[in-house]
Amino acid sequence: MPPVDAAALIAGALLALGPAALAFGGPARGAIHAAATLLCLLAAGTGGAALLTGTTTTLTLPIGLPWLGARLALDPLAAVFVLLLGLGGAAASLSSIGYYRHDPAPLRSLPFQPPFLGAMLAVLLAADAFSFLMAWEVMSLLSWALVMVDHRDAATRQAGFVYLVMAAFGTLALLLAFGLMAGPAGGYGFDAIRALPPAPLTVAAILGLMLLGAGSKAGLVPLHVWLPLAHPAAPSPVSALMSGVMTKVAVYAFLRVAFDLMPPAPWWAGSAVIVLGAGSAVLGILLAVVEADMKRALACSTIENIGVIFAATGLALAFRSGGMPALAALALSAALFHALNHMAMKSLLFLGAGAVLHATGTRMLDRMGGLIHRMPATAALMLLGVTAIAALPPLNGFASEWLVFQAVLASPALPQSALQMLVPAAGGLLALAAALAAAAFVRLYGVAFLGRPRTPEAAAAPEADRATLAAMGALALLCLGAGLLPGLVLDLIAPAARQLTGAALPAQAHQPWLTLIPVSAARGTYNGLLVGLFVALSAGLAAGVIHRTASRRLRRAPAWDCGFPQSLPDSQYGAGSFAQPIRRVLGRTLLNARETVHMPPPGDPSAARLTVTAADPAWAALYAPLGRGVNATAAYANRFQALSIRRYLSLVFGSLVLLLLGLALWG
Amino acid sequence: MGLILSLLVQGVQMALVVALAPVLTGVVRKVKARLTRRRGAPVLQPWRDILKLLRKEAIVADSASWVFRAAPYVIFAATWVAAALVPTFATNLQFSWSADLIAIVALLGLARFALALAGMDVGTAFGGLGASREMLFATVAEPAMLLITFTLALAAGSSQLSTIAGAMAGPEMGLRVSLGMALVALTLVALAENGRIPVDNPATHLELTMVHEAMVLEYSGRHLAMIELAASLKLLLSLSLIGCVFFPWGIAAPGDGVTTHLTAAALYLAKIALGGTALAIFETAVAKMRVFRVPDFLGIALMLGLLGTLLLFVSRGL
């Protein structure tokens, strides 16, 4: 069977699992999630097979627009993302078997979750504007339904509302973009769009609309505000899917239009994407540093990683418009590699956060602590996840960020001096984001898993269920494997880079010791396998020699703490106190962070209070004025609600005359 | 012959850095003591301390997990691997291609990550305080380090340290404004990374201003020895890095004979001793700054790194 037929069948089967869930009801949830896991694994296999052969297969189904049908295609670009979706979907579905086991209302999520996966798969397969937008909208609505699972919580309803508004806005932008691409002739098939490239300015307008449409789904600043609300509100496997996979589907949409459907854009379009990406990276991770809610911090870190992916994509756009396909392939491979890595890391972390939420009943970091003693397996897997996402060697997060930096280092080759100046500054911002990510994840892990338990619930937390642990373990293996053997992953995604840029990285599998050599051996090389091996060997050697020859005695004693041990667990550094230095230094300007001390007057024995406020600047700068504008317009339009019949008739007449005039002038 | 020599160089370097690092710490302490008219401990005292600690039993807090016990070895290993990849007296290290300057900086980041987690593990206020401040400093130091890497990579055409050192030793490099800026910036970053005055005071204890010492407060015995050794290694690495990039005179290139390697090694020892002395003089002359002034201090490094990069874009000759 051609890969595209297989993928289409899988998408259909995943969509059909929704009605099946309704038919069989809650008792069948285990079977349905298990079926979704299998289907996702099949999808991953299909994507991988399509990548290995490097071929494009197409299929036309007799549904959708009557004269067009639903065109589907599985080319290398789509295959990379089908692979990503398959792996991420399989892990989330596997963990769902355990996660929803004690769910009192399984039908709130069960009919939506497998079809959500199917809709995302359909977006990746779509090869005409109509089926693409259709699948996109189904994906948005199903994910909205999943966000609203816990609809009794007012915060969840608020998140759902914001998400719905942003999703509608994003689809509108996509609709306009595809309208521009189709042109007056209305060629909605992707091959028709490719055959008629629009004028350069139209290309820039289309890319701008795609940034709005895909960027709002991916969480690009300043369209990110819904993401820290909606992703954490959903059940944790769904959070993993939304952060790990759905944001990548949005990245796919941007790549598909910017590289495949459109000719090279003007160079300043690339620089705009670089600036937006680098800005998203810094702002997103800074929000994660000050966030007190574990799942919201993870969602904010998604904004950062999407920023890194978009910055690399912008670099690829710039190299492409400068006529340097090899360097464009380097930047694009970095973006694709980071997308794959982020799927693995973020799904792992969200599944772990779900286990912690189950075990402690809270998402607030300051109500956890010491979970490593109660949940050893979850803690070990989460440690791997935070190390990977903090971009530390030898794990996968570092490998892809290293590749991004190599692309940044190649920027002197760009012809425009404005870009030459911009790219190193953007590289500095990405390094800042990476360093902040390390701080954010030391804080998240240190406060939640290390130290002493802060509440009785944290002290009695049970270990995660086996299905979730298995899913996390598989994702951790992916993180480790992609970190140690990045060359193999790059070789796998090379057909996609070649399809979009006309060039690809040199084959990495034949390099000695599987060293990563993006451009040439003299420019910079990295070998994850050797670095990992060296660190492991040196640590083992040191430990072995010391234990054998010097001393291996160990005594447990109360903590020393400078001679004044505090028995209260609240004396530990918590989420707020850990963030304080960074909040003061960077948050004061970027997040408008303020600390106010309320001192009782002299003689008053009541406690002093410290109030800390920090807010996402996008709300105050963009959304609050927008909301006020909408309200003012609505209040103004309200006047037309109670007019006399004469006025309504004259309004109707007036608009008729205006429309006829317009028709006469342009017709 | 070339392979044997470079394997030999790699092995010698790995042993050399471990043996030399505590001695360097001892030299710095000795010079500082002499400058303040004290006699000071012998230069081998840090080695004696480490050996003494290794023989003692390790006391671990009741609330500590395996992270606390594993972290010292990870910290030591990551620092050691990083130090083994920075050219000291010869550029033809057998494994220099396994990590470029970005990866070496990231290895130090791994060590810092492990140390900060270990500081949080026992659940005391001091550990968290040290960890949170350390991560703040890293937040500013890491982008500065990347921009310095940028400047060097643009000037030398590579982010590979051995290639950079070779290019810097070459005749066509000459004096450049941007490299001067990179040198100042790298020195500032190195001071912060190693917790030296004016950022942190390696000699303090029981003060609210401390950073590194606060994180390792709960450590004892062999674990503390590993951390002390790693801290010394990091100082040596920083000095070697500055030496091989900005003062690469006499460094042995691939293809040089055994005698060149020996003189290069002697020259390297002299450079390190000189660097240690300069550090001691600097630390004696300046005062420690408030914690919230440190980001400004590192901000200078960040700006110098960026300026150095931009100058190179304006003109390759600057």
PDB file of C-alpha atoms in Angstrom, chain A residues 372-373 376 379-380 383 386-387 390-394 398 402 405-406 408-409 411-412 420-425 427-429 431-432 434-439 441-443 445-447 449-452 454 512-513 515 521-528 530-531 534-536 538-543 546-547 550-562 566 568-569 571-574 577-582 584-586, chain B residues 14 51 53-67 69 73-74 76-78 80-81 85 95-104 106-114 116-118 120-133 135-136 138-140 142-144 146-147 149-151 153-154 157-160 163 205-207 210 217-218 222-223 225-226 291-292 295 302 306 309-310 313-314 316:
ATOM      1  CA  ILE A 372      11.825  12.118  44.285  1.00  0.00           C
ATOM      2  CA  HIS A 373      11.501   9.992  47.429  1.00  0.00           C
ATOM      3  CA  PRO A 376      11.423   7.636  42.123  1.00  0.00           C
ATOM      4  CA  ALA A 379      11.501  11.744  39.153  1.00  0.00           C
ATOM      5  CA  ALA A 380      14.317   9.988  37.289  1.00  0.00           C
ATOM      6  CA  LEU A 383      15.291  14.638  35.465  1.00  0.00           C
ATOM      7  CA  VAL A 386      14.541  18.787  32.280  1.00  0.00           C
ATOM      8  CA  THR A 387      18.199  18.189  31.403  1.00  0.00           C
ATOM      9  CA  ALA A 390      17.614  22.974  29.414  1.00  0.00           C
ATOM     10  CA  ALA A 391      19.784  22.354  26.308  1.00  0.00           C
ATOM     11  CA  LEU A 392      22.540  20.471  28.093  1.00  0.00           C
ATOM     12  CA  PRO A 393      24.819  17.889  26.501  1.00  0.00           C
ATOM     13  CA  PRO A 394      24.696  15.013  25.786  1.00  0.00           C
ATOM     14  CA  PHE A 398      21.523  20.621  23.123  1.00  0.00           C
ATOM     15  CA  TRP A 402      23.933  23.590  18.773  1.00  0.00           C
ATOM     16  CA  PHE A 405      23.963  28.214  16.720  1.00  0.00           C
ATOM     17  CA  GLN A 406      25.988  26.777  13.853  1.00  0.00           C
ATOM     18  CA  VAL A 408      23.745  31.598  13.324  1.00  0.00           C
ATOM     19  CA  LEU A 409      27.534  31.421  13.042  1.00  0.00           C
ATOM     20  CA  SER A 411      25.390  34.453   9.062  1.00  0.00           C
ATOM     21  CA  PRO A 412      28.431  36.394   7.710  1.00  0.00           C
ATOM     22  CA  GLN A 420      24.475  40.292   9.347  1.00  0.00           C
ATOM     23  CA  MET A 421      24.081  42.606  12.340  1.00  0.00           C
ATOM     24  CA  LEU A 422      20.687  41.236  13.335  1.00  0.00           C
ATOM     25  CA  VAL A 423      21.523  37.540  13.378  1.00  0.00           C
ATOM     26  CA  PRO A 424      24.309  37.620  16.023  1.00  0.00           C
ATOM     27  CA  ALA A 425      22.067  39.724  18.261  1.00  0.00           C
ATOM     28  CA  GLY A 427      21.836  34.451  18.552  1.00  0.00           C
ATOM     29  CA  GLY A 428      22.625  36.248  21.804  1.00  0.00           C
ATOM     30  CA  LEU A 429      18.906  36.287  22.616  1.00  0.00           C
ATOM     31  CA  ALA A 431      21.624  31.956  24.251  1.00  0.00           C
ATOM     32  CA  LEU A 432      19.869  34.073  26.868  1.00  0.00           C
ATOM     33  CA  ALA A 434      18.804  28.758  26.776  1.00  0.00           C
ATOM     34  CA  ALA A 435      20.387  30.022  30.001  1.00  0.00           C
ATOM     35  CA  LEU A 436      16.990  31.115  31.333  1.00  0.00           C
ATOM     36  CA  ALA A 437      15.621  27.678  30.425  1.00  0.00           C
ATOM     37  CA  ALA A 438      18.281  26.098  32.624  1.00  0.00           C
ATOM     38  CA  ALA A 439      17.219  28.398  35.472  1.00  0.00           C
ATOM     39  CA  PHE A 441      13.981  23.942  34.927  1.00  0.00           C
ATOM     40  CA  VAL A 442      16.347  23.872  37.898  1.00  0.00           C
ATOM     41  CA  ARG A 443      13.557  25.743  39.670  1.00  0.00           C
ATOM     42  CA  TYR A 445      12.601  20.287  39.236  1.00  0.00           C
ATOM     43  CA  GLY A 446      14.249  21.514  42.400  1.00  0.00           C
ATOM     44  CA  VAL A 447      11.075  22.839  43.972  1.00  0.00           C
ATOM     45  CA  PHE A 449      10.972  16.905  43.200  1.00  0.00           C
ATOM     46  CA  LEU A 450      13.897  17.790  45.471  1.00  0.00           C
ATOM     47  CA  GLY A 451      14.055  19.137  48.998  1.00  0.00           C
ATOM     48  CA  ARG A 452      11.501  18.247  51.659  1.00  0.00           C
ATOM     49  CA  ARG A 454       5.834  21.068  51.776  1.00  0.00           C
ATOM     50  CA  PRO A 512      33.800   8.795  11.737  1.00  0.00           C
ATOM     51  CA  TRP A 513      32.233   8.087  15.152  1.00  0.00           C
ATOM     52  CA  THR A 515      30.250  13.081  14.456  1.00  0.00           C
ATOM     53  CA  ALA A 521      35.090  19.714   9.860  1.00  0.00           C
ATOM     54  CA  ALA A 522      37.051  22.951  10.167  1.00  0.00           C
ATOM     55  CA  ARG A 523      33.946  25.043  10.950  1.00  0.00           C
ATOM     56  CA  GLY A 524      32.738  23.227  14.011  1.00  0.00           C
ATOM     57  CA  THR A 525      31.865  19.666  14.971  1.00  0.00           C
ATOM     58  CA  TYR A 526      30.062  17.989  17.828  1.00  0.00           C
ATOM     59  CA  ASN A 527      29.861  14.369  18.800  1.00  0.00           C
ATOM     60  CA  GLY A 528      27.069  13.632  21.247  1.00  0.00           C
ATOM     61  CA  LEU A 530      31.636  10.683  22.516  1.00  0.00           C
ATOM     62  CA  VAL A 531      30.770  13.557  24.844  1.00  0.00           C
ATOM     63  CA  PHE A 534      33.379  10.609  28.097  1.00  0.00           C
ATOM     64  CA  VAL A 535      31.226  12.151  30.821  1.00  0.00           C
ATOM     65  CA  ALA A 536      29.809   8.757  31.813  1.00  0.00           C
ATOM     66  CA  SER A 538      34.914   9.914  33.752  1.00  0.00           C
ATOM     67  CA  ALA A 539      32.161   9.928  36.356  1.00  0.00           C
ATOM     68  CA  GLY A 540      32.273   6.138  36.625  1.00  0.00           C
ATOM     69  CA  LEU A 541      36.058   6.153  36.800  1.00  0.00           C
ATOM     70  CA  ALA A 542      36.127   8.809  39.517  1.00  0.00           C
ATOM     71  CA  ALA A 543      33.434   7.071  41.576  1.00  0.00           C
ATOM     72  CA  ILE A 546      37.389   6.663  45.064  1.00  0.00           C
ATOM     73  CA  HIS A 547      35.107   3.935  46.364  1.00  0.00           C
ATOM     74  CA  ALA A 550      39.797   5.973  49.413  1.00  0.00           C
ATOM     75  CA  SER A 551      36.531   5.674  51.255  1.00  0.00           C
ATOM     76  CA  ARG A 552      33.043   4.341  50.709  1.00  0.00           C
ATOM     77  CA  ARG A 553      31.614   4.986  54.137  1.00  0.00           C
ATOM     78  CA  LEU A 554      28.429   6.985  54.371  1.00  0.00           C
ATOM     79  CA  ARG A 555      26.554   8.307  57.361  1.00  0.00           C
ATOM     80  CA  ARG A 556      23.068   9.775  57.423  1.00  0.00           C
ATOM     81  CA  ALA A 557      22.616  12.762  59.705  1.00  0.00           C
ATOM     82  CA  PRO A 558      20.331  15.772  60.032  1.00  0.00           C
ATOM     83  CA  ALA A 559      21.012  18.583  57.560  1.00  0.00           C
ATOM     84  CA  TRP A 560      23.820  20.909  58.650  1.00  0.00           C
ATOM     85  CA  ASP A 561      22.403  24.220  57.299  1.00  0.00           C
ATOM     86  CA  CYS A 562      25.148  26.322  58.912  1.00  0.00           C
ATOM     87  CA  GLN A 566      15.053  24.896  60.216  1.00  0.00           C
ATOM     88  CA  LEU A 568       9.758  23.946  58.828  1.00  0.00           C
ATOM     89  CA  PRO A 569       9.694  22.884  55.181  1.00  0.00           C
ATOM     90  CA  SER A 571      12.078  27.606  55.102  1.00  0.00           C
ATOM     91  CA  GLN A 572      13.266  26.015  51.832  1.00  0.00           C
ATOM     92  CA  TYR A 573      13.593  28.060  48.749  1.00  0.00           C
ATOM     93  CA  GLY A 574      10.263  27.934  46.946  1.00  0.00           C
ATOM     94  CA  SER A 577      11.992  32.918  46.081  1.00  0.00           C
ATOM     95  CA  PHE A 578      13.994  31.027  43.482  1.00  0.00           C
ATOM     96  CA  ALA A 579      12.668  33.299  40.749  1.00  0.00           C
ATOM     97  CA  GLN A 580      13.288  36.494  42.724  1.00  0.00           C
ATOM     98  CA  PRO A 581      16.789  37.409  41.418  1.00  0.00           C
ATOM     99  CA  ILE A 582      15.853  36.899  37.767  1.00  0.00           C
ATOM    100  CA  ARG A 584      14.272  41.619  39.704  1.00  0.00           C
ATOM    101  CA  VAL A 585      16.924  41.814  37.022  1.00  0.00           C
ATOM    102  CA  LEU A 586      15.000  40.962  33.865  1.00  0.00           C
TER     103      LEU A 586
ATOM    104  CA  MET B  14      43.845  14.795  30.894  1.00  0.00           C
ATOM    105  CA  LEU B  51      43.276  13.726  49.720  1.00  0.00           C
ATOM    106  CA  LEU B  53      38.608  14.680  52.348  1.00  0.00           C
ATOM    107  CA  LEU B  54      38.729  11.594  50.147  1.00  0.00           C
ATOM    108  CA  ARG B  55      39.684   9.407  53.077  1.00  0.00           C
ATOM    109  CA  LYS B  56      36.946  10.705  55.357  1.00  0.00           C
ATOM    110  CA  GLU B  57      33.444   9.311  55.562  1.00  0.00           C
ATOM    111  CA  ALA B  58      30.728  11.224  53.755  1.00  0.00           C
ATOM    112  CA  ILE B  59      27.898  12.627  55.854  1.00  0.00           C
ATOM    113  CA  VAL B  60      24.671  12.970  53.916  1.00  0.00           C
ATOM    114  CA  ALA B  61      21.584  14.777  55.174  1.00  0.00           C
ATOM    115  CA  ASP B  62      18.526  12.662  55.953  1.00  0.00           C
ATOM    116  CA  SER B  63      16.418  14.476  53.374  1.00  0.00           C
ATOM    117  CA  ALA B  64      18.961  14.088  50.550  1.00  0.00           C
ATOM    118  CA  SER B  65      18.192  11.863  47.560  1.00  0.00           C
ATOM    119  CA  TRP B  66      20.454  10.077  45.107  1.00  0.00           C
ATOM    120  CA  VAL B  67      20.750  13.332  43.141  1.00  0.00           C
ATOM    121  CA  ARG B  69      25.187  11.752  45.927  1.00  0.00           C
ATOM    122  CA  TYR B  73      30.695  12.913  40.113  1.00  0.00           C
ATOM    123  CA  VAL B  74      28.676  14.458  37.273  1.00  0.00           C
ATOM    124  CA  PHE B  76      33.613  16.579  38.178  1.00  0.00           C
ATOM    125  CA  ALA B  77      33.225  14.512  35.017  1.00  0.00           C
ATOM    126  CA  ALA B  78      31.642  17.307  32.957  1.00  0.00           C
ATOM    127  CA  TRP B  80      37.079  17.298  33.452  1.00  0.00           C
ATOM    128  CA  VAL B  81      35.874  16.480  29.936  1.00  0.00           C
ATOM    129  CA  LEU B  85      39.190  19.510  25.311  1.00  0.00           C
ATOM    130  CA  PHE B  95      39.379  14.201  20.605  1.00  0.00           C
ATOM    131  CA  SER B  96      39.218  17.951  20.082  1.00  0.00           C
ATOM    132  CA  TRP B  97      36.696  17.413  17.255  1.00  0.00           C
ATOM    133  CA  SER B  98      34.142  15.873  19.579  1.00  0.00           C
ATOM    134  CA  ALA B  99      33.144  19.275  20.978  1.00  0.00           C
ATOM    135  CA  ASP B 100      33.604  22.856  19.846  1.00  0.00           C
ATOM    136  CA  LEU B 101      33.690  25.916  22.077  1.00  0.00           C
ATOM    137  CA  ILE B 102      29.864  26.029  22.286  1.00  0.00           C
ATOM    138  CA  ALA B 103      29.781  22.434  23.476  1.00  0.00           C
ATOM    139  CA  ILE B 104      32.561  23.069  25.997  1.00  0.00           C
ATOM    140  CA  ALA B 106      27.510  23.716  27.539  1.00  0.00           C
ATOM    141  CA  LEU B 107      29.466  21.056  29.424  1.00  0.00           C
ATOM    142  CA  LEU B 108      30.239  23.647  32.072  1.00  0.00           C
ATOM    143  CA  GLY B 109      26.519  24.429  32.002  1.00  0.00           C
ATOM    144  CA  LEU B 110      25.807  20.756  32.713  1.00  0.00           C
ATOM    145  CA  ALA B 111      28.103  20.911  35.730  1.00  0.00           C
ATOM    146  CA  ARG B 112      26.349  24.046  36.967  1.00  0.00           C
ATOM    147  CA  PHE B 113      22.917  22.467  36.440  1.00  0.00           C
ATOM    148  CA  ALA B 114      23.929  19.446  38.521  1.00  0.00           C
ATOM    149  CA  ALA B 116      22.293  23.830  41.445  1.00  0.00           C
ATOM    150  CA  LEU B 117      20.049  20.755  41.670  1.00  0.00           C
ATOM    151  CA  ALA B 118      22.276  19.317  44.388  1.00  0.00           C
ATOM    152  CA  MET B 120      18.199  22.314  46.164  1.00  0.00           C
ATOM    153  CA  ASP B 121      18.163  18.643  47.144  1.00  0.00           C
ATOM    154  CA  VAL B 122      18.639  18.809  50.896  1.00  0.00           C
ATOM    155  CA  GLY B 123      15.881  21.366  51.330  1.00  0.00           C
ATOM    156  CA  THR B 124      17.671  24.092  53.231  1.00  0.00           C
ATOM    157  CA  ALA B 125      17.426  27.820  52.665  1.00  0.00           C
ATOM    158  CA  PHE B 126      21.133  28.204  51.910  1.00  0.00           C
ATOM    159  CA  GLY B 127      21.162  25.648  49.125  1.00  0.00           C
ATOM    160  CA  GLY B 128      18.246  27.255  47.326  1.00  0.00           C
ATOM    161  CA  LEU B 129      19.746  30.705  47.777  1.00  0.00           C
ATOM    162  CA  GLY B 130      23.023  29.667  46.198  1.00  0.00           C
ATOM    163  CA  ALA B 131      21.285  27.843  43.367  1.00  0.00           C
ATOM    164  CA  SER B 132      18.987  30.717  42.516  1.00  0.00           C
ATOM    165  CA  ARG B 133      21.850  33.243  42.449  1.00  0.00           C
ATOM    166  CA  MET B 135      21.404  30.563  37.834  1.00  0.00           C
ATOM    167  CA  LEU B 136      20.973  34.347  37.702  1.00  0.00           C
ATOM    168  CA  ALA B 138      24.584  32.097  34.377  1.00  0.00           C
ATOM    169  CA  THR B 139      21.658  33.802  32.707  1.00  0.00           C
ATOM    170  CA  VAL B 140      23.845  36.774  31.843  1.00  0.00           C
ATOM    171  CA  GLU B 142      26.038  32.399  28.981  1.00  0.00           C
ATOM    172  CA  PRO B 143      24.877  34.837  26.286  1.00  0.00           C
ATOM    173  CA  ALA B 144      28.050  36.846  26.867  1.00  0.00           C
ATOM    174  CA  LEU B 146      28.196  32.896  23.169  1.00  0.00           C
ATOM    175  CA  LEU B 147      28.852  36.365  21.777  1.00  0.00           C
ATOM    176  CA  THR B 149      32.458  32.640  20.798  1.00  0.00           C
ATOM    177  CA  PHE B 150      30.895  34.511  17.904  1.00  0.00           C
ATOM    178  CA  THR B 151      33.654  37.078  17.791  1.00  0.00           C
ATOM    179  CA  ALA B 153      34.525  32.224  15.345  1.00  0.00           C
ATOM    180  CA  LEU B 154      34.127  35.152  12.967  1.00  0.00           C
ATOM    181  CA  GLY B 157      36.393  31.110  10.735  1.00  0.00           C
ATOM    182  CA  SER B 158      35.589  28.257  13.118  1.00  0.00           C
ATOM    183  CA  SER B 159      34.064  27.528  16.489  1.00  0.00           C
ATOM    184  CA  GLN B 160      36.546  24.681  17.001  1.00  0.00           C
ATOM    185  CA  THR B 163      41.397  25.767  14.914  1.00  0.00           C
ATOM    186  CA  HIS B 205      31.746  31.082  54.650  1.00  0.00           C
ATOM    187  CA  LEU B 206      28.580  31.770  56.601  1.00  0.00           C
ATOM    188  CA  GLU B 207      27.772  34.965  54.790  1.00  0.00           C
ATOM    189  CA  MET B 210      27.990  33.689  49.128  1.00  0.00           C
ATOM    190  CA  LEU B 217      27.294  23.724  52.267  1.00  0.00           C
ATOM    191  CA  GLU B 218      25.894  20.243  52.958  1.00  0.00           C
ATOM    192  CA  ARG B 222      34.656  12.453  49.100  1.00  0.00           C
ATOM    193  CA  HIS B 223      31.711  14.376  47.653  1.00  0.00           C
ATOM    194  CA  ALA B 225      36.583  16.612  47.435  1.00  0.00           C
ATOM    195  CA  MET B 226      35.080  16.029  43.993  1.00  0.00           C
ATOM    196  CA  VAL B 291      24.678  40.479  44.273  1.00  0.00           C
ATOM    197  CA  PHE B 292      22.372  42.683  42.242  1.00  0.00           C
ATOM    198  CA  PRO B 295      24.279  41.414  36.299  1.00  0.00           C
ATOM    199  CA  LEU B 302      27.648  41.001  27.084  1.00  0.00           C
ATOM    200  CA  LEU B 306      28.201  42.123  20.931  1.00  0.00           C
ATOM    201  CA  THR B 309      31.007  40.876  16.798  1.00  0.00           C
ATOM    202  CA  LEU B 310      29.491  43.958  15.169  1.00  0.00           C
ATOM    203  CA  PHE B 313      31.008  42.944  10.480  1.00  0.00           C
ATOM    204  CA  VAL B 314      31.892  46.587   9.899  1.00  0.00           C
ATOM    205  CA  ARG B 316      37.155  42.298   8.997  1.00  0.00           C
TER     206      ARG B 316
END
